[in-house]
CSV table of C-alpha atoms and ligand atoms in Angstrom, one decimal:
chain,number,residue,atom,x,y,z
A,912,MET,CA,-93.4,22.9,-59.6
A,913,PRO,CA,-93.1,23.5,-55.9
A,914,GLU,CA,-89.9,25.3,-55.0
A,915,LEU,CA,-87.6,25.5,-51.9
A,916,PRO,CA,-90.1,28.1,-49.9
A,917,GLU,CA,-93.6,26.2,-50.5
A,918,VAL,CA,-91.8,22.8,-49.7
A,919,GLU,CA,-90.9,24.6,-46.6
A,920,VAL,CA,-94.4,26.6,-45.9
A,921,THR,CA,-96.0,22.8,-46.0
A,922,ARG,CA,-93.1,21.6,-43.7
A,923,ARG,CA,-94.4,24.3,-40.9
A,924,SER,CA,-98.7,23.7,-41.7
A,925,PHE,CA,-98.1,20.2,-40.2
A,926,ALA,CA,-94.4,19.8,-38.8
A,927,ASP,CA,-96.5,20.7,-35.1
A,928,ARG,CA,-99.3,18.8,-35.9
A,929,ILE,CA,-97.9,15.1,-36.9
A,930,ALA,CA,-94.8,15.0,-33.9
A,931,GLY,CA,-95.5,12.2,-31.5
A,932,ALA,CA,-98.5,10.2,-33.5
A,933,ARG,CA,-98.4,6.9,-33.9
A,934,ILE,CA,-98.9,5.2,-37.7
A,935,ALA,CA,-102.0,3.7,-38.1
A,936,SER,CA,-101.4,2.0,-41.9
A,937,VAL,CA,-100.3,3.0,-45.0
A,938,THR,CA,-102.6,3.3,-48.3
A,939,LEU,CA,-100.1,3.2,-52.1
A,940,GLY,CA,-101.9,4.7,-54.9
A,941,LYS,CA,-100.1,4.2,-58.4
A,942,PRO,CA,-96.9,3.9,-58.6
A,943,LEU,CA,-94.2,7.4,-58.0
A,944,ARG,CA,-91.3,8.2,-59.0
A,945,TRP,CA,-89.3,5.8,-56.9
A,946,PRO,CA,-90.7,3.0,-54.7
A,947,LEU,CA,-91.3,3.3,-51.5
A,948,GLY,CA,-88.3,0.5,-50.3
A,949,CYS,CA,-90.2,-1.7,-48.0
A,950,ALA,CA,-93.6,-3.3,-47.5
A,951,PRO,CA,-96.2,0.0,-46.2
A,952,ASP,CA,-97.4,-3.1,-43.2
A,953,ASP,CA,-93.4,-2.6,-41.7
A,954,LEU,CA,-94.4,1.4,-40.7
A,955,VAL,CA,-97.2,-0.1,-38.6
A,956,GLY,CA,-97.1,1.3,-35.3
A,957,ARG,CA,-93.5,3.5,-36.1
A,958,ARG,CA,-94.0,7.2,-34.3
A,959,VAL,CA,-93.4,10.2,-36.2
A,960,LEU,CA,-90.8,12.1,-34.3
A,961,GLY,CA,-91.0,15.7,-36.6
A,962,VAL,CA,-90.5,17.1,-39.4
A,963,ARG,CA,-87.1,18.6,-41.2
A,964,ARG,CA,-86.3,19.5,-44.8
A,965,ARG,CA,-83.2,19.1,-46.2
A,966,GLY,CA,-83.7,21.3,-50.4
A,967,LYS,CA,-86.7,20.3,-51.4
A,968,TYR,CA,-87.2,17.3,-49.4
A,969,LEU,CA,-89.2,16.9,-46.5
A,970,LEU,CA,-87.5,14.2,-44.2
A,971,LEU,CA,-90.3,12.7,-41.6
A,972,ASP,CA,-87.7,11.0,-38.6
A,973,LEU,CA,-89.7,8.1,-37.1
A,974,ASP,CA,-88.3,6.5,-34.6
A,975,GLU,CA,-87.0,3.8,-36.2
A,976,GLY,CA,-86.0,4.7,-39.7
A,977,LEU,CA,-87.1,7.8,-42.0
A,978,LEU,CA,-89.4,8.5,-45.2
A,979,LEU,CA,-88.4,11.5,-47.7
A,980,LEU,CA,-91.0,13.4,-49.3
A,981,HIS,CA,-90.2,14.7,-52.8
A,982,LEU,CA,-93.1,16.6,-54.3
A,983,GLY,CA,-92.0,16.3,-57.7
A,984,MET,CA,-93.6,18.4,-60.4
A,985,SER,CA,-97.0,18.3,-58.9
A,986,GLY,CA,-97.2,16.8,-55.6
A,987,SER,CA,-99.2,18.6,-52.5
A,988,LEU,CA,-99.5,17.3,-49.2
A,989,THR,CA,-102.4,17.6,-46.7
A,990,PHE,CA,-102.5,16.7,-42.6
A,991,ALA,CA,-105.7,16.7,-42.0
A,992,PRO,CA,-108.5,14.1,-39.3
A,993,ALA,CA,-109.0,10.7,-41.3
A,994,GLY,CA,-112.2,10.0,-43.6
A,995,VAL,CA,-112.1,11.7,-47.1
A,996,PRO,CA,-111.2,8.6,-49.0
A,997,ALA,CA,-108.3,9.0,-51.1
A,998,GLY,CA,-109.3,10.5,-54.5
A,999,THR,CA,-107.7,9.3,-58.4
A,1000,HIS,CA,-104.0,11.2,-57.9
A,1001,ASP,CA,-104.1,10.7,-53.9
A,1002,HIS,CA,-101.2,8.2,-54.2
A,1003,PHE,CA,-100.4,8.0,-50.3
A,1004,ASP,CA,-101.8,7.6,-47.1
A,1005,LEU,CA,-100.6,8.4,-43.8
A,1006,LEU,CA,-102.3,7.7,-41.4
A,1007,THR,CA,-101.5,8.2,-38.0
A,1008,ASN,CA,-104.1,8.5,-34.7
A,1009,GLN,CA,-103.7,12.1,-35.3
A,1010,GLY,CA,-104.5,13.0,-38.6
A,1011,LEU,CA,-103.5,11.6,-41.9
A,1012,LEU,CA,-100.7,13.0,-44.1
A,1013,ARG,CA,-102.0,12.6,-48.0
A,1014,LEU,CA,-99.8,13.5,-50.9
A,1015,HIS,CA,-101.9,14.5,-54.0
A,1016,ASP,CA,-99.8,14.0,-57.0
A,1017,PRO,CA,-102.0,14.3,-60.7
A,1018,ARG,CA,-98.1,13.9,-62.6
A,1019,ARG,CA,-97.0,11.4,-60.4
A,1020,PHE,CA,-93.4,12.6,-60.5
A,1021,GLY,CA,-93.1,13.1,-55.9
A,1022,ALA,CA,-91.8,10.5,-54.3
A,1023,VAL,CA,-91.7,8.6,-50.8
A,1024,VAL,CA,-89.3,7.1,-49.6
A,1025,HIS,CA,-88.3,5.2,-46.7
A,1026,ALA,CA,-84.7,4.8,-45.2
A,1027,ALA,CA,-82.5,3.1,-42.7
A,1028,SER,CA,-81.0,6.8,-41.6
A,1029,GLU,CA,-79.7,9.1,-43.2
A,1030,ALA,CA,-76.3,7.1,-44.2
A,1031,ASP,CA,-78.5,4.6,-45.7
A,1032,PRO,CA,-77.2,4.7,-49.7
A,1033,VAL,CA,-80.8,5.3,-50.7
A,1034,ALA,CA,-80.5,8.5,-48.7
A,1035,ARG,CA,-77.7,9.9,-49.6
A,1036,LYS,CA,-78.3,9.7,-53.5
A,1037,LEU,CA,-81.6,11.4,-53.1
A,1038,LEU,CA,-80.0,14.2,-50.4
A,1039,GLY,CA,-75.6,13.9,-51.0
A,1040,HIS,CA,-75.0,16.1,-53.6
A,1041,LEU,CA,-77.8,18.9,-52.3
A,1042,GLY,CA,-75.7,22.5,-51.9
A,1043,LEU,CA,-75.7,24.3,-48.5
A,1044,GLU,CA,-79.2,24.9,-47.3
A,1045,PRO,CA,-79.8,28.6,-48.2
A,1046,LEU,CA,-82.5,29.5,-44.8
A,1047,GLY,CA,-79.7,27.1,-42.4
A,1048,ASP,CA,-76.8,27.9,-40.1
A,1049,THR,CA,-75.1,25.9,-42.7
A,1050,PHE,CA,-75.3,28.5,-45.2
A,1051,GLN,CA,-72.1,31.1,-44.4
A,1052,VAL,CA,-70.3,33.6,-47.2
A,1053,ASP,CA,-67.4,31.5,-46.9
A,1054,ALA,CA,-68.1,27.8,-47.6
A,1055,PHE,CA,-71.1,29.8,-50.1
A,1056,HIS,CA,-67.7,32.4,-52.0
A,1057,ALA,CA,-65.6,28.7,-51.8
A,1058,GLY,CA,-68.8,26.7,-53.4
A,1059,LEU,CA,-68.8,29.4,-56.5
A,1060,LYS,CA,-64.8,29.6,-56.6
A,1061,GLN,CA,-65.3,25.9,-58.1
A,1062,ARG,CA,-67.4,26.9,-60.2
A,1063,ARG,CA,-66.9,28.4,-64.5
A,1064,SER,CA,-70.3,28.2,-65.6
A,1065,ALA,CA,-72.5,31.8,-65.3
A,1066,ILE,CA,-73.7,32.0,-61.9
A,1067,LYS,CA,-77.3,32.4,-62.7
A,1068,GLN,CA,-76.8,28.5,-63.8
A,1069,VAL,CA,-74.5,27.4,-60.6
A,1070,LEU,CA,-77.6,29.0,-58.6
A,1071,LEU,CA,-80.2,27.0,-60.3
A,1072,ALA,CA,-78.1,23.6,-60.2
A,1073,GLY,CA,-78.2,23.8,-56.2
A,1074,ASP,CA,-74.9,21.6,-55.6
A,1075,VAL,CA,-73.3,25.2,-54.2
A,1076,VAL,CA,-77.0,26.6,-52.7
A,1077,VAL,CA,-80.4,24.8,-52.5
A,1078,GLY,CA,-83.9,25.9,-53.3
A,1079,VAL,CA,-82.4,28.8,-55.9
A,1080,GLY,CA,-85.3,28.6,-58.2
A,1081,ASN,CA,-85.8,30.7,-61.6
A,1082,ILE,CA,-87.1,34.2,-60.2
A,1083,TYR,CA,-85.5,33.7,-57.3
A,1084,ALA,CA,-82.7,34.2,-58.5
A,1085,SER,CA,-83.2,36.4,-61.0
A,1086,GLU,CA,-84.4,38.6,-58.5
A,1087,ALA,CA,-81.1,37.6,-56.0
A,1088,LEU,CA,-78.9,38.4,-58.6
A,1089,PHE,CA,-80.6,42.4,-58.8
A,1090,LEU,CA,-80.7,42.8,-55.4
A,1091,ALA,CA,-76.6,41.7,-54.8
A,1092,GLY,CA,-76.0,44.2,-58.6
A,1093,ILE,CA,-74.5,40.9,-60.2
A,1094,ARG,CA,-75.3,40.1,-63.9
A,1095,PRO,CA,-76.6,36.9,-63.9
A,1096,THR,CA,-73.8,35.7,-67.3
A,1097,THR,CA,-70.9,37.0,-64.8
A,1098,ARG,CA,-69.0,33.4,-64.4
A,1099,ALA,CA,-69.2,32.2,-60.7
A,1100,ASP,CA,-65.3,31.7,-60.2
A,1101,ARG,CA,-65.5,35.1,-60.5
A,1102,ILE,CA,-67.3,36.6,-58.4
A,1103,SER,CA,-65.2,38.5,-55.3
A,1104,LEU,CA,-66.0,37.4,-51.4
A,1105,PRO,CA,-67.3,40.7,-50.9
A,1106,ARG,CA,-69.8,40.5,-54.2
A,1107,ALA,CA,-70.3,36.7,-53.2
A,1108,ARG,CA,-72.0,39.0,-49.5
A,1109,LEU,CA,-73.8,40.8,-51.1
A,1110,LEU,CA,-75.5,38.0,-53.1
A,1111,HIS,CA,-75.4,36.1,-50.0
A,1112,THR,CA,-77.7,38.1,-48.3
A,1113,ALA,CA,-79.9,39.0,-51.0
A,1114,ILE,CA,-81.1,34.9,-51.3
A,1115,ARG,CA,-81.7,34.6,-48.1
A,1116,ASP,CA,-83.6,37.9,-48.2
A,1117,VAL,CA,-85.8,36.5,-51.0
A,1118,LEU,CA,-86.2,33.4,-50.1
A,1119,GLY,CA,-87.0,34.6,-46.5
A,1120,ARG,CA,-89.9,36.9,-48.0
A,1121,ALA,CA,-91.5,34.0,-50.0
A,1122,VAL,CA,-91.6,31.9,-46.8
A,1123,GLU,CA,-93.8,34.9,-44.6
A,1124,LYS,CA,-95.5,35.5,-48.0
A,1125,GLY,CA,-95.9,31.5,-48.5
A,1126,GLY,CA,-97.3,31.5,-45.4
A,1127,SER,CA,-100.2,33.3,-45.5
A,1128,THR,CA,-101.6,31.9,-49.2
A,1129,LEU,CA,-100.6,28.5,-48.7
A,1130,ARG,CA,-102.1,27.4,-52.6
A,1131,ASP,CA,-101.1,26.7,-55.9
A,1132,PHE,CA,-99.5,29.5,-57.7
A,1133,SER,CA,-98.7,30.3,-61.1
A,1134,ASN,CA,-96.9,33.3,-62.1
A,1135,ALA,CA,-97.9,35.2,-65.5
A,1136,GLN,CA,-95.0,33.9,-66.8
A,1137,GLY,CA,-96.3,30.0,-66.5
A,1138,GLU,CA,-93.6,29.2,-63.7
A,1139,SER,CA,-95.2,27.6,-60.7
A,1140,GLY,CA,-94.9,27.1,-57.1
A,1141,TYR,CA,-93.3,30.7,-56.9
A,1142,PHE,CA,-95.3,32.6,-54.1
A,1143,GLN,CA,-96.2,36.2,-55.2
A,1144,LEU,CA,-93.0,38.5,-54.9
A,1145,GLU,CA,-93.0,42.1,-55.6
A,1146,ALA,CA,-89.8,41.5,-58.5
A,1147,ALA,CA,-88.4,44.2,-59.3
A,1148,VAL,CA,-86.4,42.6,-62.2
A,1149,TYR,CA,-88.3,39.1,-63.4
A,1150,GLY,CA,-91.1,39.3,-65.8
A,1151,ARG,CA,-90.2,43.1,-66.6
A,1152,ALA,CA,-88.5,43.2,-69.8
A,1153,GLY,CA,-88.2,46.5,-71.0
A,1154,LEU,CA,-90.4,48.3,-67.9
A,1155,PRO,CA,-88.1,50.6,-66.7
A,1156,CYS,CA,-85.5,49.2,-63.6
A,1157,ARG,CA,-86.8,50.2,-60.4
A,1158,ARG,CA,-83.6,51.8,-59.0
A,1159,CYS,CA,-82.8,53.1,-62.1
A,1160,GLU,CA,-84.9,53.2,-65.0
A,1161,THR,CA,-82.8,52.4,-67.6
A,1162,PRO,CA,-85.3,48.8,-68.9
A,1163,VAL,CA,-85.1,45.8,-68.1
A,1164,ARG,CA,-83.8,43.2,-70.7
A,1165,LEU,CA,-84.5,39.4,-71.2
A,1166,LEU,CA,-82.2,36.7,-72.2
A,1167,LYS,CA,-82.3,33.1,-72.2
A,1168,GLN,CA,-79.9,31.6,-70.3
A,1169,GLY,CA,-80.7,27.6,-70.6
A,1170,GLN,CA,-83.7,27.8,-72.6
A,1171,ARG,CA,-84.6,30.0,-68.9
A,1172,SER,CA,-85.7,33.3,-68.6
A,1173,THR,CA,-83.8,35.6,-67.1
A,1174,PHE,CA,-84.1,39.2,-66.7
A,1175,PHE,CA,-81.7,41.9,-65.3
A,1176,CYS,CA,-81.2,45.9,-65.5
A,1177,PRO,CA,-77.6,46.5,-67.5
A,1178,VAL,CA,-76.6,49.5,-65.2
A,1179,CYS,CA,-77.3,48.3,-62.3
A,1180,GLN,CA,-75.7,44.7,-62.2
A,1181,ARG,CA,-72.3,44.1,-63.4
A,1182,PRO,CA,-71.0,41.9,-65.4
B,1689,ZN,ZN1,-81.5,49.7,-63.0
């Protein structure tokens, strides 16, 4: 599944090139997760102002309204010169005078949804519940800590839920908690402000490094544990059960939280 860094790298790969483009035609393939929400022809003649990202959604701002794109489980976007006919798994083609934006999505859990504005109920339904943006200016320590205070679940679960901070997937959560020295099972509301500060820094560090890595290696990536969409980070704990902790040499432990693998060092990560 594409993770936040991959979506951000995708955005950077075409945002500048599509800005200012005029839409010439829109072609839909098989149905995606949600309907487009307007007639494809309604988009013809609209101009693309730019591309933003919110969580794992890409927001294509038009001179009237916007398109929300999600890559789902297996989607990928390309922006290239027009000419290659759509294949079996290409389900959305946005042809512009500057190139063709194409959504390739074999499993069709992705979506392209039109909304009149971000205040439109359609957009609010998709974006409204999202937590803080980890790479943005709104991700401040105080707001993050206040969010954690509201939650009594294990910190790892709270990170994965995405309603306090978005985009911290399974691998990134394990790695960030190691960097911050926090046991994944620690209750979120019991994390002190100084520890929340460490975790805040760690999340930005892990995701920021993944975006940097991804910039040079944009392609489908699956790791040994079968978790796809993660750019290859040099993992400190993830996937290293039984191997010595890189900091203290205690064997790294593995536990299951909500059916997801969690890796941690019992010495470096305090409850
Ligand atoms: Zn350790």
